[in-house]
Coordinates of C-alpha atoms in Angstrom, one line a residue:
M214 CA -71.1 -34.9 -33.8
K215 CA -68.5 -32.3 -33.0
Q216 CA -69.6 -32.3 -29.3
N217 CA -69.3 -36.0 -29.0
Y218 CA -65.8 -36.0 -30.4
T219 CA -64.7 -33.3 -27.9
V220 CA -66.0 -35.5 -25.0
R221 CA -64.4 -38.7 -26.2
H222 CA -61.1 -36.9 -27.1
G223 CA -60.6 -36.0 -23.4
A224 CA -61.9 -39.1 -21.8
L225 CA -58.5 -40.6 -20.9
E226 CA -56.9 -37.4 -19.7
G227 CA -55.9 -37.7 -16.1
V228 CA -56.7 -41.4 -15.8
E229 CA -53.2 -42.6 -15.4
V230 CA -52.6 -39.9 -12.8
F231 CA -55.7 -41.0 -10.9
L232 CA -54.6 -44.7 -11.0
A233 CA -51.1 -43.8 -9.7
V234 CA -52.6 -41.8 -6.8
A235 CA -55.2 -44.6 -6.1
R236 CA -52.4 -47.2 -6.0
R237 CA -50.0 -45.2 -3.8
R238 CA -52.7 -43.4 -1.7
N239 CA -50.3 -40.6 -1.8
F240 CA -49.9 -37.6 -4.2
R241 CA -46.2 -37.1 -3.7
R242 CA -45.3 -40.8 -4.3
A243 CA -47.6 -40.9 -7.3
A244 CA -45.8 -37.8 -8.7
A245 CA -42.4 -39.6 -8.2
D246 CA -43.7 -42.7 -10.0
L247 CA -44.9 -40.5 -12.9
G248 CA -41.9 -38.2 -13.0
V249 CA -43.9 -35.1 -12.5
T250 CA -44.4 -32.5 -9.7
P251 CA -47.0 -33.0 -6.9
S252 CA -48.7 -29.9 -8.1
A253 CA -49.1 -31.3 -11.6
V254 CA -50.7 -34.4 -10.1
S255 CA -53.1 -32.4 -7.9
Q256 CA -54.1 -30.3 -11.0
A257 CA -54.7 -33.4 -13.1
V258 CA -56.9 -35.0 -10.4
R259 CA -58.9 -31.8 -9.9
T260 CA -59.4 -31.5 -13.7
L261 CA -60.6 -35.2 -13.8
E262 CA -63.0 -34.7 -10.9
A263 CA -64.4 -31.6 -12.5
R264 CA -65.0 -33.5 -15.7
M265 CA -66.6 -36.4 -13.8
G266 CA -68.7 -34.1 -11.7
A267 CA -67.8 -36.0 -8.5
A268 CA -64.9 -36.0 -6.0
L269 CA -62.8 -39.1 -6.4
F270 CA -60.5 -38.8 -3.4
V271 CA -60.9 -38.0 0.3
R272 CA -57.9 -35.9 1.3
T273 CA -56.7 -35.2 4.9
T274 CA -53.4 -33.9 6.1
R275 CA -52.4 -37.6 6.9
S276 CA -54.0 -39.7 4.3
V277 CA -55.7 -40.1 0.9
G278 CA -58.7 -42.4 0.4
L279 CA -61.2 -43.1 -2.3
T280 CA -64.7 -41.9 -2.3
E281 CA -67.5 -44.2 -3.5
A282 CA -67.3 -42.6 -6.9
G283 CA -63.6 -43.0 -6.9
Q284 CA -63.8 -46.7 -6.0
R285 CA -66.3 -47.3 -8.7
F286 CA -64.2 -45.5 -11.2
L287 CA -61.1 -47.5 -10.1
D288 CA -62.9 -50.8 -10.4
R289 CA -63.8 -50.0 -14.1
A290 CA -60.9 -47.8 -15.2
G291 CA -58.1 -49.9 -13.7
P292 CA -58.5 -53.0 -15.9
A293 CA -59.5 -51.0 -18.9
F294 CA -56.4 -48.8 -18.7
E295 CA -54.2 -52.0 -18.3
E296 CA -55.8 -53.3 -21.5
L297 CA -55.0 -50.2 -23.3
V298 CA -51.4 -50.3 -22.2
A299 CA -51.2 -54.0 -23.2
A300 CA -52.7 -53.2 -26.6
G301 CA -50.2 -50.4 -27.1
E302 CA -47.3 -52.8 -26.3
A303 CA -48.7 -55.4 -28.6
A304 CA -49.0 -53.1 -31.4
R305 CA -45.5 -51.7 -30.8
D306 CA -44.2 -55.3 -30.6
V307 CA -45.5 -56.2 -34.0
G308 CA -44.0 -53.0 -35.4
Q309 CA -40.5 -53.7 -34.0
R310 CA -39.9 -57.4 -34.5
P311 CA -41.2 -60.3 -36.6
T312 CA -44.3 -61.5 -34.7
G313 CA -48.0 -61.8 -35.2
L314 CA -50.4 -63.2 -37.9
L315 CA -49.2 -62.9 -41.5
R316 CA -52.0 -63.5 -44.0
L317 CA -51.2 -64.1 -47.7
S318 CA -53.5 -64.4 -50.7
V319 CA -51.9 -66.7 -53.3
P320 CA -53.0 -68.7 -56.4
R321 CA -53.4 -72.4 -55.9
A322 CA -50.6 -73.1 -58.4
V323 CA -48.1 -71.1 -56.5
V324 CA -48.4 -73.1 -53.3
P325 CA -46.5 -76.2 -54.4
L326 CA -44.1 -74.4 -56.8
I327 CA -42.9 -71.5 -54.5
L328 CA -44.4 -71.7 -51.0
E329 CA -44.2 -75.4 -50.0
P330 CA -40.4 -75.7 -50.3
M331 CA -39.9 -72.8 -47.9
I332 CA -42.8 -72.9 -45.4
A333 CA -41.1 -75.3 -43.0
S334 CA -37.8 -73.3 -42.9
F335 CA -39.7 -70.0 -42.5
C336 CA -41.8 -71.3 -39.6
Q337 CA -38.7 -72.7 -37.9
A338 CA -36.8 -69.4 -38.4
Y339 CA -39.7 -67.2 -37.1
P340 CA -41.7 -69.1 -34.5
E341 CA -43.5 -66.0 -33.3
I342 CA -45.1 -65.5 -36.7
E343 CA -48.4 -67.3 -37.5
L344 CA -48.4 -67.8 -41.3
E345 CA -51.8 -68.1 -42.9
I346 CA -52.0 -68.9 -46.6
A347 CA -55.3 -68.4 -48.4
A348 CA -55.1 -70.3 -51.7
S349 CA -57.5 -68.9 -54.2
D350 CA -57.2 -67.8 -57.8
E351 CA -59.6 -64.9 -57.3
M352 CA -58.1 -61.4 -57.3
V353 CA -58.8 -60.0 -53.8
D354 CA -58.6 -56.5 -52.3
L355 CA -55.8 -57.0 -49.8
A356 CA -57.0 -54.3 -47.4
A357 CA -60.6 -55.4 -47.5
G358 CA -59.7 -59.0 -47.1
G359 CA -57.3 -58.4 -44.2
F360 CA -54.3 -59.6 -46.0
D361 CA -50.7 -58.4 -45.6
A362 CA -49.6 -59.4 -49.1
G363 CA -50.5 -61.4 -52.1
I364 CA -48.7 -63.3 -54.8
R365 CA -49.7 -63.1 -58.5
L366 CA -48.6 -63.0 -62.0
G367 CA -47.1 -59.5 -62.8
Q368 CA -49.7 -58.5 -65.4
F369 CA -52.5 -58.8 -62.8
I370 CA -50.9 -56.5 -60.2
A371 CA -52.3 -53.0 -59.8
P372 CA -49.8 -50.3 -60.5
D373 CA -50.2 -48.7 -57.1
M374 CA -48.9 -51.8 -55.4
V375 CA -45.3 -52.4 -54.3
A376 CA -44.2 -55.5 -56.3
V377 CA -41.3 -57.8 -55.4
R378 CA -40.1 -60.2 -58.1
L379 CA -40.0 -63.8 -57.2
T380 CA -39.3 -65.5 -60.6
P381 CA -37.9 -64.5 -63.9
S382 CA -40.3 -64.1 -66.8
F383 CA -41.5 -67.3 -68.4
P384 CA -43.7 -68.5 -71.3
F385 CA -47.2 -69.8 -71.3
V386 CA -47.2 -73.2 -73.0
V387 CA -49.8 -75.3 -74.7
V388 CA -49.6 -78.9 -73.4
G389 CA -51.3 -82.2 -74.1
S390 CA -51.0 -85.7 -73.1
P391 CA -49.0 -88.1 -75.4
D392 CA -52.3 -90.1 -75.8
Y393 CA -54.2 -87.0 -76.9
L394 CA -51.6 -85.9 -79.3
E395 CA -51.3 -89.4 -80.9
R396 CA -55.2 -89.4 -81.4
H397 CA -55.6 -85.9 -82.6
G398 CA -52.2 -84.8 -83.9
S399 CA -50.0 -81.9 -82.8
P400 CA -51.1 -78.4 -83.9
E401 CA -48.4 -76.7 -86.0
H402 CA -50.1 -73.3 -86.3
V403 CA -52.4 -71.3 -84.0
E404 CA -55.1 -71.7 -86.5
D405 CA -55.0 -75.5 -86.0
L406 CA -56.4 -75.0 -82.5
R407 CA -59.9 -74.7 -84.0
H408 CA -59.8 -78.5 -84.6
H409 CA -58.7 -79.3 -81.0
A410 CA -60.4 -79.7 -77.6
C411 CA -59.0 -76.7 -75.7
L412 CA -59.4 -76.5 -71.9
R413 CA -60.1 -72.9 -70.8
L414 CA -59.7 -70.8 -67.7
R415 CA -62.3 -68.6 -66.3
R416 CA -60.8 -65.6 -64.5
S417 CA -62.1 -64.2 -61.2
N418 CA -63.9 -61.4 -63.1
G419 CA -66.0 -64.0 -64.8
A420 CA -64.4 -63.7 -68.3
I421 CA -62.9 -66.7 -70.0
A422 CA -59.2 -66.1 -70.6
P423 CA -58.2 -66.2 -74.3
W424 CA -55.1 -68.1 -75.3
S425 CA -52.2 -65.7 -76.0
F426 CA -49.4 -66.1 -78.6
V427 CA -46.7 -64.0 -80.1
D428 CA -46.9 -62.9 -83.8
G429 CA -43.7 -61.1 -84.8
N430 CA -43.2 -58.4 -82.3
G431 CA -46.8 -58.3 -81.1
E432 CA -49.2 -60.6 -79.2
V433 CA -52.3 -62.2 -80.6
E434 CA -55.2 -63.8 -78.8
A435 CA -57.0 -66.9 -79.9
M436 CA -60.5 -67.7 -78.9
V437 CA -60.7 -71.4 -78.4
S438 CA -63.3 -73.9 -77.4
G439 CA -63.5 -77.2 -75.7
P440 CA -65.3 -79.5 -73.2
L441 CA -63.9 -78.0 -69.9
I442 CA -63.8 -74.6 -68.2
A443 CA -61.9 -74.4 -64.9
H444 CA -61.0 -71.7 -62.4
D445 CA -57.4 -72.6 -61.8
Y446 CA -54.4 -74.0 -63.6
P447 CA -53.9 -77.2 -61.5
T448 CA -57.4 -78.3 -62.6
L449 CA -56.7 -77.6 -66.3
L450 CA -53.3 -79.4 -66.0
G451 CA -54.9 -82.5 -64.4
A452 CA -57.5 -82.6 -67.2
A453 CA -54.9 -82.3 -69.8
M454 CA -52.9 -85.2 -68.3
Q455 CA -56.1 -87.3 -68.5
G456 CA -56.2 -86.7 -72.2
I457 CA -59.4 -84.6 -72.3
G458 CA -57.7 -81.8 -74.4
L459 CA -55.0 -79.2 -74.7
A460 CA -54.3 -76.6 -72.0
Q461 CA -52.4 -73.4 -71.9
T462 CA -50.6 -72.8 -68.6
P463 CA -47.5 -71.1 -67.2
R464 CA -44.4 -73.1 -68.0
P465 CA -43.4 -73.6 -64.3
V466 CA -46.8 -75.2 -63.6
A467 CA -46.4 -77.7 -66.3
E468 CA -42.6 -78.3 -65.9
G469 CA -43.0 -81.4 -63.7
P470 CA -45.5 -83.3 -65.8
I471 CA -43.5 -82.4 -69.0
A472 CA -40.3 -83.7 -67.4
Q473 CA -42.1 -86.9 -66.3
G474 CA -43.4 -87.5 -69.9
K475 CA -47.0 -87.0 -68.8
L476 CA -47.4 -84.0 -71.0
R477 CA -45.8 -82.6 -74.1
S478 CA -45.6 -78.9 -75.1
V479 CA -46.6 -77.7 -78.6
L480 CA -46.5 -74.4 -80.4
D481 CA -43.4 -73.5 -78.4
G482 CA -42.2 -71.1 -81.2
V483 CA -45.1 -68.8 -80.7
A484 CA -45.5 -69.0 -76.9
A485 CA -46.4 -65.7 -75.2
T486 CA -44.3 -64.6 -72.2
T487 CA -45.6 -63.3 -68.8
P488 CA -43.5 -60.9 -66.7
G489 CA -43.2 -63.6 -63.9
V490 CA -44.5 -64.1 -60.4
F491 CA -44.4 -61.3 -57.9
L492 CA -45.3 -60.8 -54.2
Y493 CA -47.1 -57.5 -53.8
H494 CA -48.4 -55.3 -50.9
P495 CA -49.7 -51.8 -50.4
G496 CA -46.4 -50.6 -48.9
K497 CA -47.6 -47.0 -48.4
R498 CA -46.0 -47.0 -45.0
Q499 CA -43.1 -48.9 -43.4
V500 CA -43.3 -52.6 -44.1
L501 CA -44.0 -54.5 -40.8
P502 CA -41.1 -56.7 -39.7
K503 CA -43.2 -59.9 -40.1
L504 CA -43.7 -59.2 -43.8
R505 CA -40.1 -58.1 -44.3
A506 CA -38.9 -61.3 -42.8
F507 CA -41.2 -63.3 -45.1
I508 CA -40.1 -61.4 -48.2
D509 CA -36.4 -61.8 -47.4
H510 CA -36.8 -65.5 -46.6
L511 CA -38.8 -66.1 -49.8
K512 CA -36.4 -64.3 -52.0
S513 CA -33.5 -66.4 -50.6
A514 CA -35.4 -69.6 -51.2
V515 CA -36.6 -69.1 -54.8

């Protein structure tokens, strides 16, 4: 393994010099192009030829030409070196200005609440950024999934992530349709939920999320039961509006249906509070301009 590494480590040494001489057919002109001395060019070519085990140039006092080995090397190395240069420029471009593919992992409920209102203005402001939104309620490994950042409730973000607050803290509310509450009555205490159809959320780790409430200065969890288990809040909300049962969701998710009279909230006095919604990213190194542009645009919009 050590020997292979040594060979690959030196594989590109002298290639740029070779290409300059092959293009100019002159050592002095190649040296001028590269900003080095002719002797440095000659030494680099000799070292490259020694490593290749073949002469690459035919030299006379009047001209410089390519040998058959040199021509074959030029045919393969020329395009490959141009691709390497282009790759370096592309990487440098992404590191210096807002451009490239920006991939985000977000919960489904966040898309209409936070992202939809600002997507159009962001795409217009940064036309060189391709924005990809993967809407899923599963917790993903950003690096393994190839994502630049994610958006989640604060309590689900790992402590080694850089978190950027997008919303204030807000409560989790229990909601039901007017029709359901008229048929079954409104629960006045957490214990009353045992007599209600409760719509539950299954988390990405497979566990069913308990319903959380406050009790004095602490938080209590209630294990509830009901006819439906879903993997995201929009599905639970839709079922609650259809009168299937009660659902516990973040207040911003239920805000619209509550304002429209499609849902009513109950047990507000014991509602538990979440830290809010955050954008998060590894951030161990400098944040790329494309992500910085998105963060700044998003913070100005929410």
